PDB file of C-alpha atoms in Angstrom:
ATOM      1  CA  UNK A   1       2.558  25.472  21.658  1.00 48.00           C
ATOM      2  CA  UNK A   2      -0.395  25.246  19.308  1.00 49.00           C
ATOM      3  CA  UNK A   3      -1.784  21.780  18.644  1.00 47.00           C
ATOM      4  CA  UNK A   4      -4.221  21.412  15.746  1.00 47.00           C
ATOM      5  CA  UNK A   5      -6.397  18.328  16.155  1.00 45.00           C
ATOM      6  CA  UNK A   6      -9.572  17.014  14.550  1.00 44.00           C
ATOM      7  CA  UNK A   7     -11.050  15.607  17.764  1.00 43.00           C
ATOM      8  CA  UNK A   8     -10.566  16.296  21.438  1.00 43.00           C
ATOM      9  CA  UNK A   9     -10.512  13.174  23.621  1.00 49.00           C
ATOM     10  CA  UNK A  10      -9.043  12.749  27.093  1.00 45.00           C
ATOM     11  CA  UNK A  11      -7.495   9.383  26.208  1.00 40.00           C
ATOM     12  CA  UNK A  12      -6.011  10.775  22.982  1.00 52.00           C
ATOM     13  CA  UNK A  13      -4.618  14.057  24.255  1.00 73.00           C
ATOM     14  CA  UNK A  14      -0.946  15.002  23.931  1.00 79.00           C
ATOM     15  CA  UNK A  15      -0.507  14.981  27.713  1.00 82.00           C
ATOM     16  CA  UNK A  16      -1.377  11.292  27.939  1.00 84.00           C
ATOM     17  CA  UNK A  17       1.010  10.467  25.104  1.00 84.00           C
ATOM     18  CA  UNK A  18       3.842  12.416  26.724  1.00 86.00           C
ATOM     19  CA  UNK A  19       3.338  10.567  30.009  1.00 85.00           C
ATOM     20  CA  UNK A  20       3.479   7.227  28.206  1.00 86.00           C
ATOM     21  CA  UNK A  21       6.992   7.928  26.933  1.00 87.00           C
ATOM     22  CA  UNK A  22       8.318   9.349  30.168  1.00 86.00           C
ATOM     23  CA  UNK A  23       8.250  13.069  29.379  1.00 87.00           C
ATOM     24  CA  UNK A  24       7.735  15.257  32.497  1.00 88.00           C
ATOM     25  CA  UNK A  25       4.809  17.021  30.870  1.00 87.00           C
ATOM     26  CA  UNK A  26       2.945  17.919  34.082  1.00 87.00           C
ATOM     27  CA  UNK A  27       6.061  19.532  35.524  1.00 91.00           C
ATOM     28  CA  UNK A  28       6.641  21.521  32.345  1.00 90.00           C
ATOM     29  CA  UNK A  29       3.022  22.689  32.242  1.00 88.00           C
ATOM     30  CA  UNK A  30       3.119  23.588  35.951  1.00 90.00           C
ATOM     31  CA  UNK A  31       6.200  25.759  35.454  1.00 90.00           C
ATOM     32  CA  UNK A  32       4.647  27.479  32.454  1.00 87.00           C
ATOM     33  CA  UNK A  33       7.194  26.043  30.018  1.00 89.00           C
ATOM     34  CA  UNK A  34       4.584  24.207  27.965  1.00 89.00           C
ATOM     35  CA  UNK A  35       0.978  24.824  27.004  1.00 87.00           C
ATOM     36  CA  UNK A  36      -1.377  22.711  24.940  1.00 85.00           C
ATOM     37  CA  UNK A  37      -4.260  24.203  23.022  1.00 83.00           C
ATOM     38  CA  UNK A  38      -6.678  21.904  21.226  1.00 81.00           C
ATOM     39  CA  UNK A  39      -7.887  23.495  17.993  1.00 83.00           C
ATOM     40  CA  UNK A  40     -10.867  22.328  15.962  1.00 84.00           C
ATOM     41  CA  UNK A  41      -9.854  23.268  12.400  1.00 83.00           C
ATOM     42  CA  UNK A  42     -13.421  23.551  11.081  1.00 83.00           C
ATOM     43  CA  UNK A  43     -14.319  26.138  13.738  1.00 84.00           C
ATOM     44  CA  UNK A  44     -11.280  28.377  13.270  1.00 82.00           C
ATOM     45  CA  UNK A  45     -10.536  30.782  10.450  1.00 85.00           C
ATOM     46  CA  UNK A  46      -6.821  31.061   9.607  1.00 86.00           C
ATOM     47  CA  UNK A  47      -6.825  34.688  10.772  1.00 89.00           C
ATOM     48  CA  UNK A  48      -8.148  33.616  14.179  1.00 90.00           C
ATOM     49  CA  UNK A  49      -5.482  30.961  14.491  1.00 89.00           C
ATOM     50  CA  UNK A  50      -2.702  33.353  13.468  1.00 91.00           C
ATOM     51  CA  UNK A  51      -3.986  35.971  15.931  1.00 93.00           C
ATOM     52  CA  UNK A  52      -3.915  33.404  18.731  1.00 91.00           C
ATOM     53  CA  UNK A  53      -0.361  32.419  17.892  1.00 93.00           C
ATOM     54  CA  UNK A  54       0.696  36.061  17.791  1.00 95.00           C
ATOM     55  CA  UNK A  55      -0.840  36.694  21.202  1.00 94.00           C
ATOM     56  CA  UNK A  56       1.021  33.707  22.654  1.00 92.00           C
ATOM     57  CA  UNK A  57       4.329  34.965  21.285  1.00 95.00           C
ATOM     58  CA  UNK A  58       3.984  38.637  22.165  1.00 96.00           C
ATOM     59  CA  UNK A  59       2.137  38.372  25.487  1.00 94.00           C
ATOM     60  CA  UNK A  60       3.312  35.051  26.915  1.00 91.00           C
ATOM     61  CA  UNK A  61       6.828  35.046  25.473  1.00 92.00           C
ATOM     62  CA  UNK A  62       6.409  31.695  23.703  1.00 94.00           C
ATOM     63  CA  UNK A  63       9.651  30.591  22.023  1.00 95.00           C
ATOM     64  CA  UNK A  64       8.463  27.446  20.198  1.00 95.00           C
ATOM     65  CA  UNK A  65       5.279  26.774  18.232  1.00 95.00           C
ATOM     66  CA  UNK A  66       4.248  23.374  16.901  1.00 93.00           C
ATOM     67  CA  UNK A  67       1.492  22.959  14.297  1.00 91.00           C
ATOM     68  CA  UNK A  68       0.241  19.379  14.209  1.00 87.00           C
ATOM     69  CA  UNK A  69      -0.542  18.907  11.475  1.00 86.00           C
ATOM     70  CA  UNK A  70      -0.543  20.712   8.132  1.00 90.00           C
ATOM     71  CA  UNK A  71      -3.451  18.568   6.943  1.00 87.00           C
ATOM     72  CA  UNK A  72      -5.499  19.804   9.909  1.00 84.00           C
ATOM     73  CA  UNK A  73      -4.488  23.380   9.119  1.00 87.00           C
ATOM     74  CA  UNK A  74      -5.584  22.807   5.526  1.00 87.00           C
ATOM     75  CA  UNK A  75      -9.137  22.065   6.710  1.00 86.00           C
ATOM     76  CA  UNK A  76      -9.496  25.588   8.053  1.00 83.00           C
ATOM     77  CA  UNK A  77      -8.438  27.186   4.764  1.00 81.00           C
ATOM     78  CA  UNK A  78     -11.878  27.033   3.100  1.00 78.00           C
ATOM     79  CA  UNK A  79     -10.280  27.122  -0.351  1.00 74.00           C
ATOM     80  CA  UNK A  80      -7.579  29.660   0.529  1.00 82.00           C
ATOM     81  CA  UNK A  81      -3.898  29.209  -0.281  1.00 88.00           C
ATOM     82  CA  UNK A  82      -2.307  27.169   2.508  1.00 90.00           C
ATOM     83  CA  UNK A  83       1.197  27.848   1.210  1.00 92.00           C
ATOM     84  CA  UNK A  84       0.771  31.619   1.454  1.00 92.00           C
ATOM     85  CA  UNK A  85      -0.740  31.406   4.947  1.00 92.00           C
ATOM     86  CA  UNK A  86       1.958  29.130   6.376  1.00 93.00           C
ATOM     87  CA  UNK A  87       4.709  31.162   4.686  1.00 94.00           C
ATOM     88  CA  UNK A  88       3.444  34.384   6.277  1.00 94.00           C
ATOM     89  CA  UNK A  89       3.038  32.792   9.717  1.00 95.00           C
ATOM     90  CA  UNK A  90       6.479  31.174   9.635  1.00 95.00           C
ATOM     91  CA  UNK A  91       8.113  34.401   8.438  1.00 95.00           C
ATOM     92  CA  UNK A  92       6.540  36.328  11.326  1.00 97.00           C
ATOM     93  CA  UNK A  93       7.580  33.702  13.882  1.00 96.00           C
ATOM     94  CA  UNK A  94      11.131  33.540  12.528  1.00 95.00           C
ATOM     95  CA  UNK A  95      11.441  37.328  12.759  1.00 96.00           C
ATOM     96  CA  UNK A  96      10.308  37.045  16.397  1.00 97.00           C
ATOM     97  CA  UNK A  97      13.016  34.463  17.118  1.00 96.00           C
ATOM     98  CA  UNK A  98      10.501  31.641  17.550  1.00 97.00           C
ATOM     99  CA  UNK A  99      11.280  28.038  16.597  1.00 96.00           C
ATOM    100  CA  UNK A 100       8.514  26.537  14.440  1.00 96.00           C
ATOM    101  CA  UNK A 101       7.829  22.800  14.158  1.00 96.00           C
ATOM    102  CA  UNK A 102       5.547  21.768  11.288  1.00 95.00           C
ATOM    103  CA  UNK A 103       4.231  18.198  11.218  1.00 93.00           C
ATOM    104  CA  UNK A 104       3.340  16.804   7.798  1.00 90.00           C
ATOM    105  CA  UNK A 105       1.570  13.468   7.370  1.00 84.00           C
ATOM    106  CA  UNK A 106       2.363  11.355   4.342  1.00 78.00           C
ATOM    107  CA  UNK A 107      -0.254   9.147   2.749  1.00 72.00           C
ATOM    108  CA  UNK A 108       1.847   6.028   2.144  1.00 69.00           C
ATOM    109  CA  UNK A 109       3.401   3.595   4.624  1.00 66.00           C
ATOM    110  CA  UNK A 110       5.867   1.703   2.455  1.00 61.00           C
ATOM    111  CA  UNK A 111       6.454   1.408  -1.268  1.00 60.00           C
ATOM    112  CA  UNK A 112       6.581   4.498  -3.463  1.00 58.00           C
ATOM    113  CA  UNK A 113       8.776   7.227  -2.071  1.00 56.00           C
ATOM    114  CA  UNK A 114       6.614  10.049  -0.760  1.00 58.00           C
ATOM    115  CA  UNK A 115       7.197  13.727  -1.317  1.00 67.00           C
ATOM    116  CA  UNK A 116       8.457  15.783   1.590  1.00 76.00           C
ATOM    117  CA  UNK A 117       5.214  17.767   1.590  1.00 78.00           C
ATOM    118  CA  UNK A 118       2.171  17.838  -0.632  1.00 79.00           C
ATOM    119  CA  UNK A 119       1.782  21.577  -0.044  1.00 84.00           C
ATOM    120  CA  UNK A 120       5.023  22.891  -1.548  1.00 85.00           C
ATOM    121  CA  UNK A 121       6.289  24.127   1.811  1.00 89.00           C
ATOM    122  CA  UNK A 122       9.646  22.394   2.137  1.00 90.00           C
ATOM    123  CA  UNK A 123      11.413  25.630   1.197  1.00 91.00           C
ATOM    124  CA  UNK A 124      10.341  27.329   4.433  1.00 92.00           C
ATOM    125  CA  UNK A 125      12.079  24.668   6.555  1.00 94.00           C
ATOM    126  CA  UNK A 126      15.648  25.057   7.752  1.00 94.00           C
ATOM    127  CA  UNK A 127      15.738  21.397   8.816  1.00 96.00           C
ATOM    128  CA  UNK A 128      13.668  18.405   7.703  1.00 94.00           C
ATOM    129  CA  UNK A 129      13.493  15.189   9.738  1.00 94.00           C
ATOM    130  CA  UNK A 130      11.880  12.144   8.147  1.00 90.00           C
ATOM    131  CA  UNK A 131      10.105   9.395  10.100  1.00 90.00           C
ATOM    132  CA  UNK A 132       9.322   6.423   7.890  1.00 87.00           C
ATOM    133  CA  UNK A 133       8.243   2.791   8.138  1.00 88.00           C
ATOM    134  CA  UNK A 134      10.192   0.016   6.465  1.00 86.00           C
ATOM    135  CA  UNK A 135       9.379  -3.675   6.193  1.00 84.00           C
ATOM    136  CA  UNK A 136      12.225  -5.885   7.436  1.00 83.00           C
ATOM    137  CA  UNK A 137      12.100  -9.572   8.321  1.00 83.00           C
ATOM    138  CA  UNK A 138       8.321  -9.527   8.051  1.00 84.00           C
ATOM    139  CA  UNK A 139       8.007  -6.696  10.595  1.00 86.00           C
ATOM    140  CA  UNK A 140       7.260  -3.000  10.363  1.00 86.00           C
ATOM    141  CA  UNK A 141      10.227  -0.998  11.624  1.00 89.00           C
ATOM    142  CA  UNK A 142      10.354   2.739  12.267  1.00 91.00           C
ATOM    143  CA  UNK A 143      13.283   4.708  10.877  1.00 92.00           C
ATOM    144  CA  UNK A 144      14.479   8.268  11.332  1.00 94.00           C
ATOM    145  CA  UNK A 145      16.766  10.351   9.158  1.00 93.00           C
ATOM    146  CA  UNK A 146      17.643  13.907   8.195  1.00 94.00           C
ATOM    147  CA  UNK A 147      16.691  15.090   4.716  1.00 91.00           C
ATOM    148  CA  UNK A 148      17.756  18.720   4.992  1.00 93.00           C
ATOM    149  CA  UNK A 149      19.863  20.960   7.219  1.00 94.00           C
ATOM    150  CA  UNK A 150      20.249  24.462   5.896  1.00 91.00           C
ATOM    151  CA  UNK A 151      23.309  25.361   7.969  1.00 89.00           C
ATOM    152  CA  UNK A 152      26.072  22.769   8.109  1.00 88.00           C
ATOM    153  CA  UNK A 153      26.412  19.102   7.294  1.00 92.00           C
ATOM    154  CA  UNK A 154      24.372  16.215   8.697  1.00 93.00           C
ATOM    155  CA  UNK A 155      24.425  12.428   8.986  1.00 92.00           C
ATOM    156  CA  UNK A 156      23.236  10.760   5.784  1.00 90.00           C
ATOM    157  CA  UNK A 157      22.359   7.362   7.263  1.00 91.00           C
ATOM    158  CA  UNK A 158      18.940   6.198   8.355  1.00 91.00           C
ATOM    159  CA  UNK A 159      18.582   4.772  11.859  1.00 94.00           C
ATOM    160  CA  UNK A 160      15.952   2.531  13.381  1.00 94.00           C
ATOM    161  CA  UNK A 161      14.142   3.985  16.381  1.00 94.00           C
ATOM    162  CA  UNK A 162      11.552   2.906  18.897  1.00 93.00           C
ATOM    163  CA  UNK A 163       9.237   4.775  21.256  1.00 89.00           C
ATOM    164  CA  UNK A 164       9.395   3.326  24.765  1.00 89.00           C
ATOM    165  CA  UNK A 165       8.412   4.292  28.302  1.00 86.00           C
ATOM    166  CA  UNK A 166      11.950   5.628  28.713  1.00 86.00           C
ATOM    167  CA  UNK A 167      11.568   7.901  25.686  1.00 87.00           C
ATOM    168  CA  UNK A 168      12.832   7.765  22.127  1.00 87.00           C
ATOM    169  CA  UNK A 169      15.467   5.084  21.568  1.00 92.00           C
ATOM    170  CA  UNK A 170      17.576   5.625  18.429  1.00 94.00           C
ATOM    171  CA  UNK A 171      19.662   2.702  17.178  1.00 93.00           C
ATOM    172  CA  UNK A 172      22.709   2.303  14.990  1.00 91.00           C
ATOM    173  CA  UNK A 173      22.794   3.372  11.327  1.00 91.00           C
ATOM    174  CA  UNK A 174      21.161   0.876   8.977  1.00 89.00           C
ATOM    175  CA  UNK A 175      24.103  -0.252   6.851  1.00 86.00           C
ATOM    176  CA  UNK A 176      24.356  -3.206   4.496  1.00 87.00           C
ATOM    177  CA  UNK A 177      20.975  -2.556   2.864  1.00 84.00           C
ATOM    178  CA  UNK A 178      19.663  -0.682  -0.110  1.00 83.00           C
ATOM    179  CA  UNK A 179      16.170   0.475  -1.015  1.00 80.00           C
ATOM    180  CA  UNK A 180      15.451   1.850   2.468  1.00 80.00           C
ATOM    181  CA  UNK A 181      13.652   4.868   1.049  1.00 78.00           C
ATOM    182  CA  UNK A 182      11.259   2.589  -0.828  1.00 76.00           C
ATOM    183  CA  UNK A 183      10.158   1.031   2.453  1.00 74.00           C
ATOM    184  CA  UNK A 184      11.135  -2.486   1.345  1.00 77.00           C
ATOM    185  CA  UNK A 185      14.928  -2.702   1.767  1.00 81.00           C
ATOM    186  CA  UNK A 186      17.152  -5.378   0.263  1.00 82.00           C
ATOM    187  CA  UNK A 187      20.094  -6.817   2.167  1.00 82.00           C
ATOM    188  CA  UNK A 188      23.393  -6.442   0.309  1.00 84.00           C
ATOM    189  CA  UNK A 189      25.281  -9.724   0.421  1.00 74.00           C
ATOM    190  CA  UNK A 190      28.919  -9.302   1.517  1.00 67.00           C
ATOM    191  CA  UNK A 191      31.601 -10.037  -1.054  1.00 61.00           C
ATOM    192  CA  UNK A 192      34.085 -12.519   0.446  1.00 58.00           C
ATOM    193  CA  UNK A 193      36.059 -13.252  -2.734  1.00 58.00           C
ATOM    194  CA  UNK A 194      38.067 -10.059  -2.716  1.00 55.00           C
ATOM    195  CA  UNK A 195      37.024  -9.469  -6.308  1.00 55.00           C
ATOM    196  CA  UNK A 196      34.563  -6.782  -7.456  1.00 49.00           C
ATOM    197  CA  UNK A 197      30.959  -7.893  -7.704  1.00 52.00           C
ATOM    198  CA  UNK A 198      30.157  -8.563 -11.342  1.00 43.00           C
ATOM    199  CA  UNK A 199      27.144  -9.989 -13.072  1.00 41.00           C
ATOM    200  CA  UNK A 200      27.956 -12.460 -15.839  1.00 39.00           C
ATOM    201  CA  UNK A 201      25.949 -12.174 -19.009  1.00 42.00           C
ATOM    202  CA  UNK A 202      25.538 -15.038 -21.523  1.00 43.00           C
ATOM    203  CA  UNK A 203      27.660 -14.866 -24.653  1.00 42.00           C
ATOM    204  CA  UNK A 204      25.279 -14.093 -27.534  1.00 40.00           C
ATOM    205  CA  UNK A 205      27.486 -16.127 -29.885  1.00 40.00           C
ATOM    206  CA  UNK A 206      26.958 -19.268 -27.820  1.00 38.00           C
ATOM    207  CA  UNK A 207      23.186 -18.975 -27.822  1.00 42.00           C
ATOM    208  CA  UNK A 208      21.050 -20.545 -30.561  1.00 40.00           C
ATOM    209  CA  UNK A 209      19.555 -18.148 -33.033  1.00 40.00           C
ATOM    210  CA  UNK A 210      15.818 -17.682 -33.171  1.00 40.00           C
ATOM    211  CA  UNK A 211      16.027 -18.786 -36.799  1.00 40.00           C
ATOM    212  CA  UNK A 212      17.952 -21.998 -36.146  1.00 36.00           C
ATOM    213  CA  UNK A 213      16.294 -25.336 -36.860  1.00 34.00           C
ATOM    214  CA  UNK A 214      16.804 -28.273 -34.537  1.00 35.00           C
ATOM    215  CA  UNK A 215      16.865 -31.556 -36.395  1.00 33.00           C
TER     216      UNK A 215
END
């Protein structure tokens, strides 16, 4: 596993975060199933990074590579084309039977719907999972949903989730609301009349004309 980070701090390392949510990270590292490598993007050229990943795959038999995040990877580009670099790396890893996890940070919390990626790389992904904040009842809530699954169907609903000491807790689908993708959802009021919801509009003939004169 390759982890691209801007700073390296003991209290901010992935191991500490895994322990906080109950993942047996020390056991996995001890058995050789997991390895963390802190990467300073400004000190690595993309060729160096790709060579390190290739060595992990071919010499250590690594079967999953995570790049966290694409914005950190972008810092090492020095003006080069990030799309071409990531495409080539992902194509190599896919040909080697390696699962690749790309983390992309969005620059909005709620409001305007964000793009999947600012780097034009969504086409390389077989599956896209979206984590997004919404504002509900005056609180920030975390939601999770699937945007893309290349092979087969997937659930269309968004679900609320929480990160706890017991791990990731995923709740029921968020039904009865609209505007979830905007980050500020609106509750849909149930219709108890048995009749279709309609919006009455005033009759233009019953309204006074702008040219009428009131005595």
